[in-house]
Coordinates of C-alpha atoms in Angstrom, one line a residue:
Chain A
X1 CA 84.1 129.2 113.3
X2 CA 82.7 131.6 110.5
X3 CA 86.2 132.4 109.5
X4 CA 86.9 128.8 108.7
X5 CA 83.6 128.6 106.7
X6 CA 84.4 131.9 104.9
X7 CA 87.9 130.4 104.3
X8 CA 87.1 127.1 102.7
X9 CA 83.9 128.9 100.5
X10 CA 86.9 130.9 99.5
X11 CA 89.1 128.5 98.7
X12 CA 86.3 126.2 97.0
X13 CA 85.0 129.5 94.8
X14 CA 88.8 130.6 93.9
X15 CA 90.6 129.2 90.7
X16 CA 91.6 125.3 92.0
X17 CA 88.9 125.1 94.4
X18 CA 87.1 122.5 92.8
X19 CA 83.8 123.8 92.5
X20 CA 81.6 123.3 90.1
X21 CA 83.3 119.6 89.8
X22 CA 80.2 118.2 90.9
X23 CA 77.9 120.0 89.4
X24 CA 79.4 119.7 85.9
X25 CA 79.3 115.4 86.8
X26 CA 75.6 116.1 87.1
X27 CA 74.9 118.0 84.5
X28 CA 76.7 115.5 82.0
X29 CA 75.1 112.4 83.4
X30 CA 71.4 114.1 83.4
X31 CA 72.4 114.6 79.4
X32 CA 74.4 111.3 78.4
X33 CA 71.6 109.4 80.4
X34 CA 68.8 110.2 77.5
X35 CA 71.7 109.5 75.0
X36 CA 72.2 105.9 76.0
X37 CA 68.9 104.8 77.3
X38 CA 67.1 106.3 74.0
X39 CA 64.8 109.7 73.7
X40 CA 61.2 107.4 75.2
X41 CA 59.6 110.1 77.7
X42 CA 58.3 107.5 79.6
X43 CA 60.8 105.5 79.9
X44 CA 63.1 108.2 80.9
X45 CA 60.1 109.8 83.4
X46 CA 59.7 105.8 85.1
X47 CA 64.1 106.1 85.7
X48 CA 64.2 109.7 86.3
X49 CA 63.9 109.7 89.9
X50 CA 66.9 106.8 90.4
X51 CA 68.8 108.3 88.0
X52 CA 68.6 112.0 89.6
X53 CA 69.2 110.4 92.8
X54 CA 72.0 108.2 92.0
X55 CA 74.1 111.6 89.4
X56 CA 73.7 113.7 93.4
X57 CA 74.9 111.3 95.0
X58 CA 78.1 110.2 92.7
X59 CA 78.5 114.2 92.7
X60 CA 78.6 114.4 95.6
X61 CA 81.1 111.6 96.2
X62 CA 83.5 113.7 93.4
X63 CA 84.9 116.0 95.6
X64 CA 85.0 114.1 99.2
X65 CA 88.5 113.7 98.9
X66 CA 89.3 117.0 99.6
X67 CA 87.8 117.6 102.6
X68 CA 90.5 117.4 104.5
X69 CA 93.6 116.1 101.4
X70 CA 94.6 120.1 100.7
X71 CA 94.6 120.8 104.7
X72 CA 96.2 117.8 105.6
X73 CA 99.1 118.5 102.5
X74 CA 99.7 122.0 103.6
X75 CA 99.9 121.2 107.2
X76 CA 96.8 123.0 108.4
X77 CA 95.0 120.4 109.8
X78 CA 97.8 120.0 112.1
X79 CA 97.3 123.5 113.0
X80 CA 93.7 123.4 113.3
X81 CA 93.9 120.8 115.6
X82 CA 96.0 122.6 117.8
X83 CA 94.3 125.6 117.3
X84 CA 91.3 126.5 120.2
X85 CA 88.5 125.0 118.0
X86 CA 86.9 121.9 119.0
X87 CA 87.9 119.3 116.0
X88 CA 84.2 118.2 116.3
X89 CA 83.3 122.3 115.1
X90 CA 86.0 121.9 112.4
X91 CA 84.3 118.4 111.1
X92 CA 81.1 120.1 111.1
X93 CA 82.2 123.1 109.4
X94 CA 84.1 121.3 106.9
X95 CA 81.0 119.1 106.0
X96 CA 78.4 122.3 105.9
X97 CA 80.9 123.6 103.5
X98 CA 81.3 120.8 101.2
X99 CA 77.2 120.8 101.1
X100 CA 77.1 124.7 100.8
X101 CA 79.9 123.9 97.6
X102 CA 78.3 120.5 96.5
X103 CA 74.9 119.8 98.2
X104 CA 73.4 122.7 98.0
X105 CA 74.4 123.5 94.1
X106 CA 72.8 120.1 92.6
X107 CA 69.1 120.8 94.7
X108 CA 69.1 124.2 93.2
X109 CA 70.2 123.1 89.5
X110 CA 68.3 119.6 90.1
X111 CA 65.0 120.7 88.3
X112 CA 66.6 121.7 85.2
X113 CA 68.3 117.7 84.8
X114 CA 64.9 116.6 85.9
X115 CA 63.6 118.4 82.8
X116 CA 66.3 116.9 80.6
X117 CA 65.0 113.7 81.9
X118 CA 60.7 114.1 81.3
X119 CA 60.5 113.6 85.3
X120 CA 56.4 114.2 85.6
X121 CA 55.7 117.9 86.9
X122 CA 54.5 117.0 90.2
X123 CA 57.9 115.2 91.4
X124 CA 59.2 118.3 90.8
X125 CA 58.5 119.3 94.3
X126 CA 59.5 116.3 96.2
X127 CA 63.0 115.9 94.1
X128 CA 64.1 119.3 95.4
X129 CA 62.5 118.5 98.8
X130 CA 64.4 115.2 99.0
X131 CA 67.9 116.4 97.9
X132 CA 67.2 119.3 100.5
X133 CA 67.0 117.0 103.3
X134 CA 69.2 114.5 101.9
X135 CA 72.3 115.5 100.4
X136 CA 73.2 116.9 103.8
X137 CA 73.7 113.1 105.1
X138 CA 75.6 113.0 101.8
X139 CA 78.6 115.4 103.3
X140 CA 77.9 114.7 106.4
X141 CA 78.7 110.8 105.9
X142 CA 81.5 111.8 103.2
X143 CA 83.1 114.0 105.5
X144 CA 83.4 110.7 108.2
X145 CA 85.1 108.9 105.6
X146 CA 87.4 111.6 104.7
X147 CA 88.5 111.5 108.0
X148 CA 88.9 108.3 108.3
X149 CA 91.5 107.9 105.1
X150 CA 93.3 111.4 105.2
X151 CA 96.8 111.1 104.9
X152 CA 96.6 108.0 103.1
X153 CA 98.0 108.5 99.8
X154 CA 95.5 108.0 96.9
X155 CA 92.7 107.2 100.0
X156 CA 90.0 107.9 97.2
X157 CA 89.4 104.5 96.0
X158 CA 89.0 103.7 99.9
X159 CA 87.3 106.2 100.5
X160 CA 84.6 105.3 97.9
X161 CA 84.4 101.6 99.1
X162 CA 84.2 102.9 102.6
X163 CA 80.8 105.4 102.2
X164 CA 79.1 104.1 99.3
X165 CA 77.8 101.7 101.8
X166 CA 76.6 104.4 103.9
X167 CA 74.9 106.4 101.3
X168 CA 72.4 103.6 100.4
X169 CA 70.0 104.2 102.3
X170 CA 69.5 108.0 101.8
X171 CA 70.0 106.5 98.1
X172 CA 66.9 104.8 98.9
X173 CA 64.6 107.2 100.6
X174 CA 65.6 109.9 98.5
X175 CA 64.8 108.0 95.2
X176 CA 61.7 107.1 96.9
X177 CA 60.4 109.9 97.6
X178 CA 60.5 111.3 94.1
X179 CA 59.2 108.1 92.4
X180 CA 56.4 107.7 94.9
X181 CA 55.9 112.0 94.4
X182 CA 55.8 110.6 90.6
X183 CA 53.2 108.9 91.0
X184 CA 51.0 111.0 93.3
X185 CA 51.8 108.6 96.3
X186 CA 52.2 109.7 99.8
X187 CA 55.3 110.3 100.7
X188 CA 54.8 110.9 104.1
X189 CA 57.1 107.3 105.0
X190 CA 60.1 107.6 103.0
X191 CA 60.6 111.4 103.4
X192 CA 60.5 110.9 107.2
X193 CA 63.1 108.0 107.2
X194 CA 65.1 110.4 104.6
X195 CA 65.3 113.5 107.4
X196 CA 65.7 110.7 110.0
X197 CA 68.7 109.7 108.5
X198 CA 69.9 112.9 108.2
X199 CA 69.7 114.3 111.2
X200 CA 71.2 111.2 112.9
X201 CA 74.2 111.6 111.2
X202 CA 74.6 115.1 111.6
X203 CA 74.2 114.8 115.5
X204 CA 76.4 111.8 115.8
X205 CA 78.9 111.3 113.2
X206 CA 80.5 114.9 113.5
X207 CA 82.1 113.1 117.0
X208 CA 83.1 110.1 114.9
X209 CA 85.0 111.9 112.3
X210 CA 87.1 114.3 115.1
X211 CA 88.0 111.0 116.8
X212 CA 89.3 109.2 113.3
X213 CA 90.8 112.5 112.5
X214 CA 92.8 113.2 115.8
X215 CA 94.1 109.1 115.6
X216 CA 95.0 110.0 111.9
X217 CA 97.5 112.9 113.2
X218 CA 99.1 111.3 115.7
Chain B
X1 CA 105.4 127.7 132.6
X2 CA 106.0 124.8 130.8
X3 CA 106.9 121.6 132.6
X4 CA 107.9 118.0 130.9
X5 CA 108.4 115.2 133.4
X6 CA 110.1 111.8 132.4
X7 CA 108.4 111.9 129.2
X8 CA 108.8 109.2 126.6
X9 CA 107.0 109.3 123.2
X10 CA 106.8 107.0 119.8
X11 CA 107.4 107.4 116.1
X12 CA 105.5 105.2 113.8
X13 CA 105.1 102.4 117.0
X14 CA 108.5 102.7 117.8
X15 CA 110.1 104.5 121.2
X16 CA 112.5 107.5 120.1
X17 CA 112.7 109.6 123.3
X18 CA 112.5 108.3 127.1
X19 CA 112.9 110.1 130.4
X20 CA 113.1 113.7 128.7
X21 CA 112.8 116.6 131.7
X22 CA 112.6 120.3 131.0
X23 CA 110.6 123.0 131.9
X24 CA 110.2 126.2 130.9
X25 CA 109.6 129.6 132.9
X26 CA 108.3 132.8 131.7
X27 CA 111.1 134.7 129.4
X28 CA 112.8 131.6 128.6
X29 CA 113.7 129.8 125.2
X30 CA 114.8 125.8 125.1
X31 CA 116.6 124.7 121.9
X32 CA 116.5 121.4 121.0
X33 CA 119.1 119.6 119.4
X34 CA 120.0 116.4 118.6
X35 CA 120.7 113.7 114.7
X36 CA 118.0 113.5 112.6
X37 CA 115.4 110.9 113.5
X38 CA 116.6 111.5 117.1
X39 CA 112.9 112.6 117.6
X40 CA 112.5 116.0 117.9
X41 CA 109.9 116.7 115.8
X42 CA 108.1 113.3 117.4
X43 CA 108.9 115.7 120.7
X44 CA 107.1 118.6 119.7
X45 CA 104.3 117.2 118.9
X46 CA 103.6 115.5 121.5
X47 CA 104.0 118.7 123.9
X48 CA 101.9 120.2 121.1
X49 CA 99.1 117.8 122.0
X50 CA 99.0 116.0 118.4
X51 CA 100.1 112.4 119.6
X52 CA 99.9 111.4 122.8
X53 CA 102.8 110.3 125.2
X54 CA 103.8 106.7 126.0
X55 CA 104.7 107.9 129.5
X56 CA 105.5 110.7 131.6
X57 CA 103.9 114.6 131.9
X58 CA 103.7 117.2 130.3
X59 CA 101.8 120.4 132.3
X60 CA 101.0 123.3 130.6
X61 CA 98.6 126.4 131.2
X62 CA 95.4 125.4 129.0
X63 CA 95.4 127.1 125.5
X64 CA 98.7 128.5 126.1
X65 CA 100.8 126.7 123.1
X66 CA 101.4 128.0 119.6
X67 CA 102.8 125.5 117.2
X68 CA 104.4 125.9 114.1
X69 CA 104.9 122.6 111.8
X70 CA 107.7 122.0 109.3
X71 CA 104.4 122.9 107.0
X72 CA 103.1 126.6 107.3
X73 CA 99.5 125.8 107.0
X74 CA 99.2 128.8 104.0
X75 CA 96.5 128.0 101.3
X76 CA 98.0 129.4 98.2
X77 CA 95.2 131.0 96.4
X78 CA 94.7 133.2 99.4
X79 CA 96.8 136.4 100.1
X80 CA 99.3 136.8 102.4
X81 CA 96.8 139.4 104.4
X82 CA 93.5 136.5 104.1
X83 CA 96.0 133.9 105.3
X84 CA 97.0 135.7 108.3
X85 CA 93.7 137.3 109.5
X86 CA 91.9 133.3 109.1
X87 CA 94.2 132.0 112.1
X88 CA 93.6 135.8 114.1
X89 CA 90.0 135.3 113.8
X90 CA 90.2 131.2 114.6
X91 CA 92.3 132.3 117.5
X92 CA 90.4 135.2 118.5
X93 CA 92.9 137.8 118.2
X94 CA 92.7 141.1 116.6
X95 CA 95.1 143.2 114.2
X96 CA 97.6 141.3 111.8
X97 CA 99.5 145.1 111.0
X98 CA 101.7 144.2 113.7
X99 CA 102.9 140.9 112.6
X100 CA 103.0 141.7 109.2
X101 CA 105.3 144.5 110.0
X102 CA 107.3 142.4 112.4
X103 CA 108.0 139.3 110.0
X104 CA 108.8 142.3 107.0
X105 CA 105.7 141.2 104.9
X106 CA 103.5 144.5 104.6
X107 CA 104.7 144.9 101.2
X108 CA 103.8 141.4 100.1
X109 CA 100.1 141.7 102.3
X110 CA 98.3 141.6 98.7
X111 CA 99.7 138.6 96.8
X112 CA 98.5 135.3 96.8
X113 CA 101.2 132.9 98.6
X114 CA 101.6 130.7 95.7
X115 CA 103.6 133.4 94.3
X116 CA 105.8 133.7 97.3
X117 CA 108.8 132.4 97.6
X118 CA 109.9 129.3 99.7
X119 CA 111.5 131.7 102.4
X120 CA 108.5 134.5 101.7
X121 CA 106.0 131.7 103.1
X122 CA 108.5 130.7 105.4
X123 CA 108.1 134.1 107.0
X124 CA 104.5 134.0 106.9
X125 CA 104.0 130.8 108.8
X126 CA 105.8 132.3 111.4
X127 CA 104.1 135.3 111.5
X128 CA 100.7 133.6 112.2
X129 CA 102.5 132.9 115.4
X130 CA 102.6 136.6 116.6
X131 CA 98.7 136.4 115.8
X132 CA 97.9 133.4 117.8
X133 CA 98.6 135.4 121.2
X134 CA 99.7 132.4 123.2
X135 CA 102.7 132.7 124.9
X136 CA 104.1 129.5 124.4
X137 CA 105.5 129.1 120.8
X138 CA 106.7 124.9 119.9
X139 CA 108.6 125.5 116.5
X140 CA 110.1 122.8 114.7
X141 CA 112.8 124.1 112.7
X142 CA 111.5 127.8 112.5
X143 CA 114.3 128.8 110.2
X144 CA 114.4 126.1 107.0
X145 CA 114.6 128.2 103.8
X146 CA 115.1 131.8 105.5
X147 CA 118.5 133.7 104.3
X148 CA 120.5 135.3 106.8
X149 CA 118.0 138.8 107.4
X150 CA 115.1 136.8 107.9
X151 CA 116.9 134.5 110.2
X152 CA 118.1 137.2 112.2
X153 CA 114.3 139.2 111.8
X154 CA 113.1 136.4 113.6
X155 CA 115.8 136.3 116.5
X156 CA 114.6 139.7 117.3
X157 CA 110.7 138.3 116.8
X158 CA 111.7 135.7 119.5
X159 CA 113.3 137.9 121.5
X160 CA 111.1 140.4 121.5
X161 CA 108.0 137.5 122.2
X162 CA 110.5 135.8 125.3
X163 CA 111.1 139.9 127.0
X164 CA 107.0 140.0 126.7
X165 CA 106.8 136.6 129.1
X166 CA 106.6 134.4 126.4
X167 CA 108.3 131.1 126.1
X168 CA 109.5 129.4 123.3
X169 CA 111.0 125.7 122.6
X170 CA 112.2 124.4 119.3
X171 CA 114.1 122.0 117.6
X172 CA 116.8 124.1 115.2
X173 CA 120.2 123.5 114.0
X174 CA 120.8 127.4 113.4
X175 CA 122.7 129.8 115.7
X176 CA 118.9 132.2 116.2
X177 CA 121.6 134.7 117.9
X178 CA 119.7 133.8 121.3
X179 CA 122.8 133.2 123.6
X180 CA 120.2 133.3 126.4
X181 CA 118.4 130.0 125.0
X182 CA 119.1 126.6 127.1
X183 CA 120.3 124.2 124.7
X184 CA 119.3 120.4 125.6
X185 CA 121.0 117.7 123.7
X186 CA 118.5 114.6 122.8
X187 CA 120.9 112.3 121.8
X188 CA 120.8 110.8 125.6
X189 CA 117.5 110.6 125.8
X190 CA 117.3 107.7 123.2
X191 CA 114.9 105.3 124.0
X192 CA 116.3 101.7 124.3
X193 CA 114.8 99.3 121.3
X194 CA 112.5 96.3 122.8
X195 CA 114.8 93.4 123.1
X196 CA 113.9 90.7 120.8
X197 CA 112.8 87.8 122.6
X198 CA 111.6 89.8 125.9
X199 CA 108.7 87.7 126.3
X200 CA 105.9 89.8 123.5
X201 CA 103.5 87.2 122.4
X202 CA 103.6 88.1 118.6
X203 CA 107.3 87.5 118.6
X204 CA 107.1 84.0 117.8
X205 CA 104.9 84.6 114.8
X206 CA 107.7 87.5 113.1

């Protein structure tokens, strides 16, 4: 179990591994965004939050694909699921590390783009709160749909069309939370609803993705 | 001991094999032979557990079967060693000196296998077999890009894993220089096509 983890980090951190994909997405969006829309700190502070929300979330959705692509190419996956681990700990795995290479990354770097982008200082808390417990759904939901379209050739577009749909409504809380944190609202509501979400999908959808997987290797 | 009853499995919906028997005891090796698309591969699978049958049994100790894919399963920017101790720890066996030694890769332990060659990496799928610990080894064409050494390296590796109670089946075309393996012929196992006609609903619409 923690030698698959330690594998894919590897393989994620070594020359190929595709990390750093998402964060480099983010980091351009946070400073095209100011470009386009025009330098108004308060315009930018009053989109900030969506706009944060929405550059995670697209990052996120980057590097899905490869989830499972690379194992399923090089015939592990077919080894893995004959190996003695459960495919349900190998879908789990999988998505913790795509959130420890993806996820985990944009919270950390997230209050430096909400500086490029005048968010007010006391969102500051609840955007890194909100990507915390959010961008977990993100990979958790993302790995599901990598499941369901491995072995299809070019399955991102698919893919895409298959979890945007999903991701709207962590999309939602998660924007909520910072706008309403913006504004010195509670966001009691929205933030429960957000860890709601995410914790529903990391109990169930792990099962979901091991049974798409298994009826995509047959 | 591996035991196939009357199996019958499916390629892409189709039926390839029907009423296939074997079984395997301790010490003994089954090659498989047979034309290409006769469903070997579809074969090994199946007894690997990746598709399931359309009929018939196959019994098997639990957690007893190794299989090695046409694929090795080797991440390229990983060396040879990180390669081989990943599938020791996911199948909870210790030491890969011993397969590395065995499958002539010690020297090669520090390179990443996208510089191997197409036989090196050959050699190193297989030897993530001798780490998996399970006695009975499904390989599907074990031998595709080995020259004659390696070939004959991994008779002895097969030998050597069939003397230790192991069991081995697999689909090759090469002479392993195991004149002890059974050799079962597919091509009579074909599976009869679905007349046209025979009374399927959706036949009317095709």
């Amino acid at each position: 179990m923690i030698a698959l983890l330690t594998r894919d980090l590897r393989l994620a951190l070594r020359a190929g591994g595709g990390f750093g994909l998402g964060l480099a997405f983010f980091l351009i969006l946070a400073v095209l965004v100011p470009l386009g829309v025009g330098p108004e700190p308060a315009t930018l502070a009053v989109i900030a939050p969506g706009i944060l929300w929405v550059g995670a979330l697209l990052a996120c959705l980057l590097s899905l694909d490869r989830i499972f692509a690379l194992d399923y190419e090089d015939g592990s996956l077919d080894l893995l699921a004959t190996a003695p681990v459960p495919l349900e700990a190998v879908v789990s795995i999988k998505a913790l590390a795509h959130w420890l290479t993806t996820g985990l990354p944009l919270v950390l770097i997230s209050p430096v783009m909400g500086l490029l982008l005048f968010l007010p200082g006391e969102a500051y808390l609840w955007l890194i709160l909100s990507l915390l417990l959010g961008t977990p759904a993100l990979s958790v939901i993302g790995t599901f749909g990598a499941a369901l379209t491995v072995g299809l050739k070019r399955g991102g577009l698919l893919l895409s069309l298959l979890v945007l749909p999903l991701y709207i409504p962590t999309l939602v809380f998660g924007a909520e939370v910072v706008a309403r944190g913006a504004q010195g609202l509670s966001t009691a509501t929205p933030l429960a609803l957000l860890a709601g979400l995410t914790l529903g999908a990391v109990a169930l959808l792990p099962f979901a993705s091991a049974l798409v997987l298994r009826i995509n290797l047959r | 001991m591996l035991r196939v009853h009357n199996l019958a499995c499916a390629r892409g919906g189709l039926p390839l094999l029907e009423g296939v028997s074997f079984a395997l005891a301790p010490g003994q090796a089954l090659v498989l032979r047979g034309p290409n698309g006769c469903g070997k591969t579809t074969l090994l699978r199946c007894v690997a557990g990746l598709q399931p049958a359309l009929a018939g049994q196959i019994a098997a100790p639990p957690d007893s079967i190794a299989y090695a894919a046409h694929a090795d399963g080797i991440k390229s920017t990983l060396t040879v060693a990180e390669n081989l101790e990943f599938w020791a720890a996911i199948y909870g066996t210790a030491g890969i000196a011993k397969a590395l030694e065995r499958m002539n890769l010690k020297a090669l332990s520090t390179r990443a296998a996208q510089n191997l060659s197409a036989g090196q990496k050959r050699r190193l799928g297989l030897a993530r077999l001798m780490v998996t610990g399970r006695p009975v080894w499904v390989l599907d064409e074990p031998t595709v890009s080995l020259d004659h050494a390696s070939v004959a390296l991994f008779g002895d590796v097969v030998r050597a894993h069939l003397a230790g109670g192991g069991m081995a089946l697999m689909a090759t075309h090469i002479d392993l220089g195991l004149p002890e393996a059974e050799i079962l012929d597919l091509a009579p196992f074909k599976a009869q096509m679905p007349q046209p006609g025979s009374g399927a609903f959706d036949e009317a619409f095709l």
